[in-house]
Amino acid sequence: MAEEKHYDVVVIGAGPGGLTTAMYASRANLSVVMLDRGIYGGNLNNTATIENYTGFKSVKGPDLAKDMYEGATQFGAEYAYGTVTKVEDQGATKKITTDMGDTYIAKAVVIATGSGQRHLDVPGEDEFAGRGVSYCAVCDGAFFKGLNLAVVGGGDSAVEEGLYLTQLAKKVTVLVRGDHLRAQPMLQDEAAQNDKLEFVYNTSVTEITGDDVKVRGVKTHNNQTGEDGEMPVDGIFIYVGSYPMTAPFANLGILDDQGWVKTDNEMKTSIPGIFAIGDVRETPLRQIATAVGDGAIAGQQVYKYISSLN
Ligand code: NAP
């Protein structure tokens, strides 16, 4: 049955940022709940191997998520399932509503909903989702052992996940719409040394094709020569950037014109008691390390804010 629950702090999203805020705030003796529509860890669960998080030479995303969760909850922070549909500013309290019908009343809210993966929006993408179209190499890569794959994109995600897929697939072709990669140089160097990874530049995917069973290929367009082509593949992994998960906050007037949350460097939005951290905010760098840093600042600022109410 729907209930009204009271906490000092509601953290919306239990990725690396949200987990860190929950740890700091609960260590400061505040009552904290993290609300998430999925398992804790956020995008960590879609990341095979992390090599740029301080303290670890290499760590698997889901393993790091579990450790962070245990760290966050050891001081009493709770986790609850639910998709937040609305946040209302009531002055000294905030009202948070979920699709489960639950209502949370909190003194402070920390938005840590992160970003979602953009879609290509081409014919066949929705039709073959789960039948060869994927957005998560860690989740689905094992279905493509010994097969030929395409990856779309030219950023860190496309190259990193393309590299991961070479451990399973026969060959991975990365289709890059421009004439160069945007990924960090270290990843590009690693990719250049991998015989199973090939880059095809100036190439957009215009359609994903298949039969009743699964994906069989992609139709392509060369952005330089104007030529159209076709490439047989057994699966396609799409990594073409991200969008902010901010729909439930659209009414608050705290978003920029692209939908990211605007904050100051203490993670405060323009509404007292509403903070935002990590990938969801307007920020020059979206990394685990930056989300964790934001989360620590917000944990401290939330404590100061709530103390000032008393
Ligand atoms: P991203 O950096 O925004 O790159 C998106 C890529 O997709 C770009 O190459 C872009 O091409 C391409 N693209 C966009 N729309 C396309 C379309 N319709 N068709 C074909 N290609 C398209 O996104 P990301 O790689 O997902 O990374 C997101 C953030 O997470 C970044 O800040 C990244 O640094 C971070 N990240 C970091 C790591 C790491 O540190 N190891 C790993 C993963 C992600 P153009 O260049 O032509 O625009």
CSV table of C-alpha atoms and ligand atoms in Angstrom, one decimal:
chain,number,residue,atom,x,y,z
A,1,MET,CA,0.0,0.0,0.0
A,2,ALA,CA,1.2,3.5,-0.8
A,3,GLU,CA,2.9,5.2,2.2
A,4,GLU,CA,4.3,8.6,3.2
A,5,LYS,CA,7.9,8.2,4.5
A,6,HIS,CA,10.1,10.8,6.1
A,7,TYR,CA,13.9,11.1,5.7
A,8,ASP,CA,16.4,13.9,6.1
A,9,VAL,CA,17.8,13.2,2.7
A,10,VAL,CA,16.4,11.5,-0.4
A,11,VAL,CA,19.0,10.7,-3.0
A,12,ILE,CA,17.5,10.0,-6.4
A,13,GLY,CA,19.7,7.5,-8.1
A,14,ALA,CA,22.2,5.0,-6.7
A,15,GLY,CA,25.1,5.2,-9.0
A,16,PRO,CA,28.6,6.1,-7.9
A,17,GLY,CA,27.6,9.7,-7.1
A,18,GLY,CA,24.4,8.8,-5.2
A,19,LEU,CA,26.1,6.1,-3.3
A,20,THR,CA,28.8,8.5,-2.2
A,21,THR,CA,26.4,11.2,-1.1
A,22,ALA,CA,24.5,8.5,0.9
A,23,MET,CA,27.6,7.4,2.6
A,24,TYR,CA,28.7,10.9,3.6
A,25,ALA,CA,25.2,12.0,4.7
A,26,SER,CA,24.6,8.8,6.7
A,27,ARG,CA,28.0,9.1,8.4
A,28,ALA,CA,26.9,12.6,9.5
A,29,ASN,CA,23.9,10.9,11.2
A,30,LEU,CA,21.3,12.0,8.7
A,31,SER,CA,18.5,9.5,7.7
A,32,VAL,CA,19.0,8.8,4.1
A,33,VAL,CA,17.2,6.8,1.4
A,34,MET,CA,18.5,6.2,-2.1
A,35,LEU,CA,15.7,5.7,-4.6
A,36,ASP,CA,16.5,3.8,-7.8
A,37,ARG,CA,14.5,2.2,-10.5
A,38,GLY,CA,17.0,-0.5,-10.9
A,39,ILE,CA,19.9,-2.2,-9.1
A,40,TYR,CA,22.4,0.0,-7.3
A,41,GLY,CA,25.5,0.9,-9.3
A,42,GLY,CA,24.0,2.7,-12.3
A,43,ASN,CA,26.1,2.6,-15.4
A,44,LEU,CA,28.8,0.7,-13.5
A,45,ASN,CA,26.7,-2.3,-14.2
A,46,ASN,CA,27.2,-1.8,-18.0
A,47,THR,CA,31.0,-1.3,-17.7
A,48,ALA,CA,33.2,-4.4,-18.1
A,49,THR,CA,36.5,-3.1,-16.9
A,50,ILE,CA,37.5,0.2,-15.3
A,51,GLU,CA,41.1,1.3,-15.4
A,52,ASN,CA,40.8,5.0,-14.6
A,53,TYR,CA,39.4,5.0,-11.1
A,54,THR,CA,41.9,5.8,-8.5
A,55,GLY,CA,43.1,2.9,-6.3
A,56,PHE,CA,42.4,0.2,-8.8
A,57,LYS,CA,44.6,-1.0,-11.6
A,58,SER,CA,41.6,-2.6,-13.0
A,59,VAL,CA,38.2,-3.4,-11.6
A,60,LYS,CA,35.0,-4.8,-13.0
A,61,GLY,CA,32.1,-2.4,-13.0
A,62,PRO,CA,29.6,-4.6,-11.1
A,63,ASP,CA,32.2,-5.5,-8.5
A,64,LEU,CA,32.9,-1.8,-7.8
A,65,ALA,CA,29.1,-1.2,-7.6
A,66,LYS,CA,28.8,-3.9,-4.9
A,67,ASP,CA,31.7,-2.5,-2.9
A,68,MET,CA,30.3,1.1,-3.1
A,69,TYR,CA,26.9,-0.1,-2.1
A,70,GLU,CA,28.3,-1.9,1.0
A,71,GLY,CA,30.3,1.2,1.8
A,72,ALA,CA,27.2,3.4,1.5
A,73,THR,CA,24.8,1.3,3.6
A,74,GLN,CA,27.2,0.4,6.4
A,75,PHE,CA,26.3,3.7,8.1
A,76,GLY,CA,22.5,3.2,7.8
A,77,ALA,CA,21.7,4.6,4.4
A,78,GLU,CA,18.7,2.7,2.9
A,79,TYR,CA,17.9,1.7,-0.6
A,80,ALA,CA,14.4,1.6,-2.0
A,81,TYR,CA,13.0,0.6,-5.4
A,82,GLY,CA,10.9,3.0,-7.4
A,83,THR,CA,10.9,5.4,-10.4
A,84,VAL,CA,10.7,9.0,-9.2
A,85,THR,CA,8.0,10.8,-11.2
A,86,LYS,CA,7.8,14.1,-9.5
A,87,VAL,CA,9.7,16.4,-7.0
A,88,GLU,CA,7.9,19.3,-5.4
A,89,ASP,CA,9.6,22.1,-3.6
A,90,GLN,CA,7.6,22.9,-0.4
A,91,GLY,CA,10.1,25.2,1.1
A,92,ALA,CA,11.7,23.5,4.2
A,93,THR,CA,10.6,20.1,2.9
A,94,LYS,CA,10.5,18.5,-0.5
A,95,LYS,CA,7.9,16.0,-1.7
A,96,ILE,CA,9.1,13.1,-3.9
A,97,THR,CA,6.6,10.8,-5.6
A,98,THR,CA,7.3,7.5,-7.2
A,99,ASP,CA,5.5,5.3,-9.7
A,100,MET,CA,4.9,2.8,-6.9
A,101,GLY,CA,2.6,5.4,-5.4
A,102,ASP,CA,4.9,6.1,-2.5
A,103,THR,CA,5.6,9.6,-1.2
A,104,TYR,CA,8.8,10.7,0.5
A,105,ILE,CA,9.1,13.9,2.5
A,106,ALA,CA,12.7,15.0,2.9
A,107,LYS,CA,14.5,18.1,4.1
A,108,ALA,CA,16.9,17.8,1.1
A,109,VAL,CA,17.0,16.1,-2.2
A,110,VAL,CA,20.0,15.1,-4.2
A,111,ILE,CA,19.4,14.4,-7.9
A,112,ALA,CA,21.9,11.7,-9.1
A,113,THR,CA,19.9,10.1,-11.9
A,114,GLY,CA,22.8,10.2,-14.4
A,115,SER,CA,22.5,9.9,-18.1
A,116,GLY,CA,20.9,7.4,-20.5
A,117,GLN,CA,22.3,6.1,-23.7
A,118,ARG,CA,21.1,7.8,-26.9
A,119,HIS,CA,19.5,5.8,-29.6
A,120,LEU,CA,20.4,6.0,-33.3
A,121,ASP,CA,16.8,6.4,-34.3
A,122,VAL,CA,17.1,4.4,-37.5
A,123,PRO,CA,14.7,1.8,-39.0
A,124,GLY,CA,15.2,-1.6,-37.4
A,125,GLU,CA,16.6,-0.3,-34.2
A,126,ASP,CA,13.5,-0.9,-32.1
A,127,GLU,CA,12.4,-3.9,-34.1
A,128,PHE,CA,15.6,-5.8,-33.4
A,129,ALA,CA,16.2,-4.6,-29.8
A,130,GLY,CA,17.2,-7.7,-27.8
A,131,ARG,CA,17.6,-9.7,-31.1
A,132,GLY,CA,21.0,-8.3,-32.1
A,133,VAL,CA,20.7,-4.6,-31.2
A,134,SER,CA,22.2,-3.8,-27.8
A,135,TYR,CA,23.4,-0.9,-25.7
A,136,CYS,CA,25.3,-3.0,-23.2
A,137,ALA,CA,28.4,-5.1,-24.1
A,138,VAL,CA,28.8,-6.5,-20.6
A,139,CYS,CA,25.1,-7.6,-20.5
A,140,ASP,CA,24.8,-9.0,-24.1
A,141,GLY,CA,28.3,-9.6,-25.4
A,142,ALA,CA,28.3,-13.3,-24.4
A,143,PHE,CA,25.5,-14.0,-26.9
A,144,PHE,CA,27.8,-13.2,-29.8
A,145,LYS,CA,30.8,-15.5,-29.2
A,146,GLY,CA,32.7,-16.1,-32.4
A,147,LEU,CA,30.4,-13.8,-34.4
A,148,ASN,CA,30.8,-10.6,-36.4
A,149,LEU,CA,29.7,-7.4,-34.6
A,150,ALA,CA,29.4,-3.7,-35.4
A,151,VAL,CA,29.8,-0.9,-32.8
A,152,VAL,CA,28.5,2.5,-33.6
A,153,GLY,CA,30.2,5.6,-32.2
A,154,GLY,CA,33.6,7.2,-31.8
A,155,GLY,CA,33.8,8.2,-28.1
A,156,ASP,CA,35.2,6.5,-25.0
A,157,SER,CA,32.2,4.2,-24.7
A,158,ALA,CA,32.4,2.9,-28.3
A,159,VAL,CA,36.1,2.2,-28.2
A,160,GLU,CA,36.1,0.8,-24.7
A,161,GLU,CA,33.2,-1.5,-25.2
A,162,GLY,CA,34.4,-2.4,-28.7
A,163,LEU,CA,37.7,-3.6,-27.1
A,164,TYR,CA,35.7,-5.6,-24.6
A,165,LEU,CA,33.7,-7.3,-27.3
A,166,THR,CA,36.8,-8.4,-29.2
A,167,GLN,CA,37.3,-10.9,-26.3
A,168,LEU,CA,34.1,-12.6,-27.4
A,169,ALA,CA,33.4,-11.9,-31.0
A,170,LYS,CA,35.2,-13.0,-34.2
A,171,LYS,CA,35.6,-9.4,-35.4
A,172,VAL,CA,34.3,-6.0,-34.3
A,173,THR,CA,33.9,-3.2,-36.8
A,174,VAL,CA,33.5,0.3,-35.3
A,175,LEU,CA,31.5,2.6,-37.5
A,176,VAL,CA,32.5,6.2,-36.9
A,177,ARG,CA,30.3,8.9,-38.6
A,178,GLY,CA,33.2,11.4,-38.7
A,179,ASP,CA,36.8,11.2,-39.8
A,180,HIS,CA,38.3,10.8,-36.4
A,181,LEU,CA,37.7,9.3,-33.0
A,182,ARG,CA,36.7,11.3,-29.9
A,183,ALA,CA,37.9,8.7,-27.5
A,184,GLN,CA,40.9,9.4,-25.2
A,185,PRO,CA,44.3,8.7,-26.7
A,186,MET,CA,45.1,5.7,-24.4
A,187,LEU,CA,42.0,3.9,-25.6
A,188,GLN,CA,42.8,4.7,-29.2
A,189,ASP,CA,46.4,3.3,-28.7
A,190,GLU,CA,45.0,0.1,-27.2
A,191,ALA,CA,42.5,-0.2,-30.1
A,192,ALA,CA,45.2,0.3,-32.7
A,193,GLN,CA,47.0,-2.8,-31.3
A,194,ASN,CA,44.0,-5.0,-31.4
A,195,ASP,CA,43.8,-7.1,-34.6
A,196,LYS,CA,40.1,-8.0,-34.1
A,197,LEU,CA,39.0,-4.3,-34.0
A,198,GLU,CA,38.6,-2.4,-37.2
A,199,PHE,CA,37.5,1.2,-37.7
A,200,VAL,CA,35.5,2.4,-40.6
A,201,TYR,CA,35.3,6.2,-40.8
A,202,ASN,CA,32.8,8.7,-42.4
A,203,THR,CA,30.1,6.0,-42.1
A,204,SER,CA,26.6,6.4,-40.7
A,205,VAL,CA,24.2,3.6,-40.1
A,206,THR,CA,20.9,4.2,-41.9
A,207,GLU,CA,19.1,1.0,-41.2
A,208,ILE,CA,19.5,-2.2,-39.2
A,209,THR,CA,18.3,-5.2,-41.2
A,210,GLY,CA,17.4,-8.8,-40.3
A,211,ASP,CA,14.9,-11.6,-40.6
A,212,ASP,CA,12.2,-13.1,-38.3
A,213,VAL,CA,15.0,-14.3,-35.9
A,214,LYS,CA,17.7,-11.7,-35.6
A,215,VAL,CA,19.9,-8.9,-37.0
A,216,ARG,CA,21.7,-9.9,-40.2
A,217,GLY,CA,23.3,-6.6,-41.2
A,218,VAL,CA,23.4,-2.9,-41.4
A,219,LYS,CA,22.9,-0.4,-44.2
A,220,THR,CA,25.4,2.4,-44.3
A,221,HIS,CA,26.0,5.7,-45.9
A,222,ASN,CA,29.5,7.2,-46.6
A,223,ASN,CA,29.4,10.8,-45.5
A,224,GLN,CA,32.3,11.7,-47.8
A,225,THR,CA,31.6,9.9,-51.0
A,226,GLY,CA,27.8,9.7,-50.6
A,227,GLU,CA,27.9,6.0,-51.4
A,228,ASP,CA,25.4,3.7,-49.8
A,229,GLY,CA,26.5,0.2,-48.7
A,230,GLU,CA,25.6,-2.9,-46.7
A,231,MET,CA,27.5,-4.9,-44.2
A,232,PRO,CA,26.6,-8.3,-42.8
A,233,VAL,CA,26.8,-8.4,-39.0
A,234,ASP,CA,25.2,-10.6,-36.3
A,235,GLY,CA,24.8,-7.9,-33.8
A,236,ILE,CA,25.2,-4.1,-33.4
A,237,PHE,CA,26.2,-2.3,-30.2
A,238,ILE,CA,25.2,1.4,-30.1
A,239,TYR,CA,27.3,4.0,-28.2
A,240,VAL,CA,26.4,7.3,-29.6
A,241,GLY,CA,26.4,9.5,-26.5
A,242,SER,CA,24.1,10.2,-23.7
A,243,TYR,CA,21.2,12.3,-22.6
A,244,PRO,CA,20.3,13.6,-19.1
A,245,MET,CA,17.7,11.6,-17.1
A,246,THR,CA,15.9,14.7,-15.9
A,247,ALA,CA,12.2,14.4,-17.1
A,248,PRO,CA,10.8,14.3,-13.5
A,249,PHE,CA,12.6,17.6,-12.7
A,250,ALA,CA,11.5,19.6,-15.7
A,251,ASN,CA,8.9,21.5,-13.6
A,252,LEU,CA,11.5,22.8,-11.2
A,253,GLY,CA,13.3,25.4,-13.4
A,254,ILE,CA,16.8,24.0,-12.6
A,255,LEU,CA,17.7,22.6,-16.1
A,256,ASP,CA,19.8,24.1,-18.9
A,257,ASP,CA,18.4,24.2,-22.4
A,258,GLN,CA,19.7,20.7,-23.1
A,259,GLY,CA,18.1,19.3,-20.0
A,260,TRP,CA,21.2,18.9,-17.7
A,261,VAL,CA,20.9,20.2,-14.2
A,262,LYS,CA,22.6,23.5,-13.4
A,263,THR,CA,24.5,23.7,-10.1
A,264,ASP,CA,27.2,25.8,-8.5
A,265,ASN,CA,30.4,24.2,-7.3
A,266,GLU,CA,28.8,23.1,-4.0
A,267,MET,CA,26.3,21.0,-6.1
A,268,LYS,CA,23.5,23.4,-5.2
A,269,THR,CA,20.7,24.1,-7.7
A,270,SER,CA,18.8,27.4,-7.7
A,271,ILE,CA,16.4,25.8,-5.2
A,272,PRO,CA,17.6,25.7,-1.6
A,273,GLY,CA,17.7,22.0,-0.4
A,274,ILE,CA,17.8,20.6,-4.0
A,275,PHE,CA,21.3,19.4,-5.1
A,276,ALA,CA,22.5,17.6,-8.2
A,277,ILE,CA,25.6,15.5,-8.8
A,278,GLY,CA,27.5,13.4,-11.3
A,279,ASP,CA,26.6,12.8,-14.9
A,280,VAL,CA,23.2,14.5,-14.7
A,281,ARG,CA,24.6,17.9,-14.0
A,282,GLU,CA,26.1,20.4,-16.4
A,283,THR,CA,29.7,19.4,-16.1
A,284,PRO,CA,32.8,19.3,-18.3
A,285,LEU,CA,33.7,15.7,-17.4
A,286,ARG,CA,31.5,12.7,-16.8
A,287,GLN,CA,33.5,10.0,-15.0
A,288,ILE,CA,33.2,7.7,-12.0
A,289,ALA,CA,35.8,9.8,-10.2
A,290,THR,CA,33.9,13.1,-10.9
A,291,ALA,CA,30.6,11.6,-9.8
A,292,VAL,CA,32.2,10.4,-6.6
A,293,GLY,CA,33.8,13.8,-6.0
A,294,ASP,CA,30.4,15.5,-6.6
A,295,GLY,CA,28.8,13.0,-4.2
A,296,ALA,CA,31.2,13.8,-1.4
A,297,ILE,CA,30.7,17.6,-1.8
A,298,ALA,CA,26.9,17.1,-1.8
A,299,GLY,CA,27.0,14.9,1.3
A,300,GLN,CA,28.7,17.6,3.2
A,301,GLN,CA,26.6,20.5,1.8
A,302,VAL,CA,23.4,18.6,2.6
A,303,TYR,CA,24.5,18.3,6.2
A,304,LYS,CA,25.3,22.0,6.3
A,305,TYR,CA,22.0,22.9,4.7
A,306,ILE,CA,19.9,20.7,7.1
A,307,SER,CA,21.8,22.0,10.1
A,308,SER,CA,20.9,25.6,9.0
A,309,LEU,CA,17.2,24.7,9.1
A,310,ASN,CA,17.3,23.9,12.8
B,1,NAP,P1,30.4,10.8,-26.4
B,1,NAP,O1,31.7,11.1,-25.8
B,1,NAP,O2,29.3,11.9,-26.4
B,1,NAP,O3,30.6,10.3,-27.8
B,1,NAP,C1,29.5,10.0,-28.7
B,1,NAP,C2,30.1,9.4,-30.0
B,1,NAP,O4,28.9,9.0,-30.8
B,1,NAP,C3,30.8,10.5,-30.8
B,1,NAP,O5,31.9,9.9,-31.5
B,1,NAP,C4,29.7,10.9,-31.8
B,1,NAP,O6,30.2,11.3,-33.1
B,1,NAP,C5,29.0,9.7,-32.0
B,1,NAP,N1,27.6,9.9,-32.5
B,1,NAP,C6,26.6,10.7,-31.9
B,1,NAP,N2,25.5,10.5,-32.6
B,1,NAP,C7,25.7,9.6,-33.6
B,1,NAP,C8,24.9,9.1,-34.6
B,1,NAP,N3,23.6,9.4,-34.8
B,1,NAP,N4,25.5,8.2,-35.5
B,1,NAP,C9,26.8,7.8,-35.3
B,1,NAP,N5,27.6,8.3,-34.3
B,1,NAP,C10,27.1,9.2,-33.5
B,1,NAP,O7,29.6,9.6,-25.6
B,1,NAP,P2,30.2,8.3,-24.8
B,1,NAP,O8,31.4,7.7,-25.6
B,1,NAP,O9,29.0,7.5,-24.5
B,1,NAP,O10,30.8,9.0,-23.5
B,1,NAP,C11,29.9,9.7,-22.6
B,1,NAP,C12,30.7,10.3,-21.5
B,1,NAP,O11,31.2,9.2,-20.6
B,1,NAP,C13,31.9,11.1,-22.0
B,1,NAP,O12,32.1,12.2,-21.1
B,1,NAP,C14,33.0,10.0,-21.8
B,1,NAP,O13,34.3,10.6,-21.7
B,1,NAP,C15,32.6,9.3,-20.6
B,1,NAP,N6,33.2,7.9,-20.6
B,1,NAP,C16,34.4,7.7,-20.1
B,1,NAP,C17,35.0,6.5,-20.1
B,1,NAP,C18,36.3,6.3,-19.5
B,1,NAP,O14,36.9,7.2,-19.0
B,1,NAP,N7,37.0,5.1,-19.6
B,1,NAP,C19,34.3,5.4,-20.7
B,1,NAP,C20,33.0,5.6,-21.2
B,1,NAP,C21,32.5,6.9,-21.2
B,1,NAP,P3,30.8,12.8,-33.3
B,1,NAP,O15,32.2,12.8,-32.7
B,1,NAP,O16,30.8,12.9,-34.8
B,1,NAP,O17,29.9,13.8,-32.6
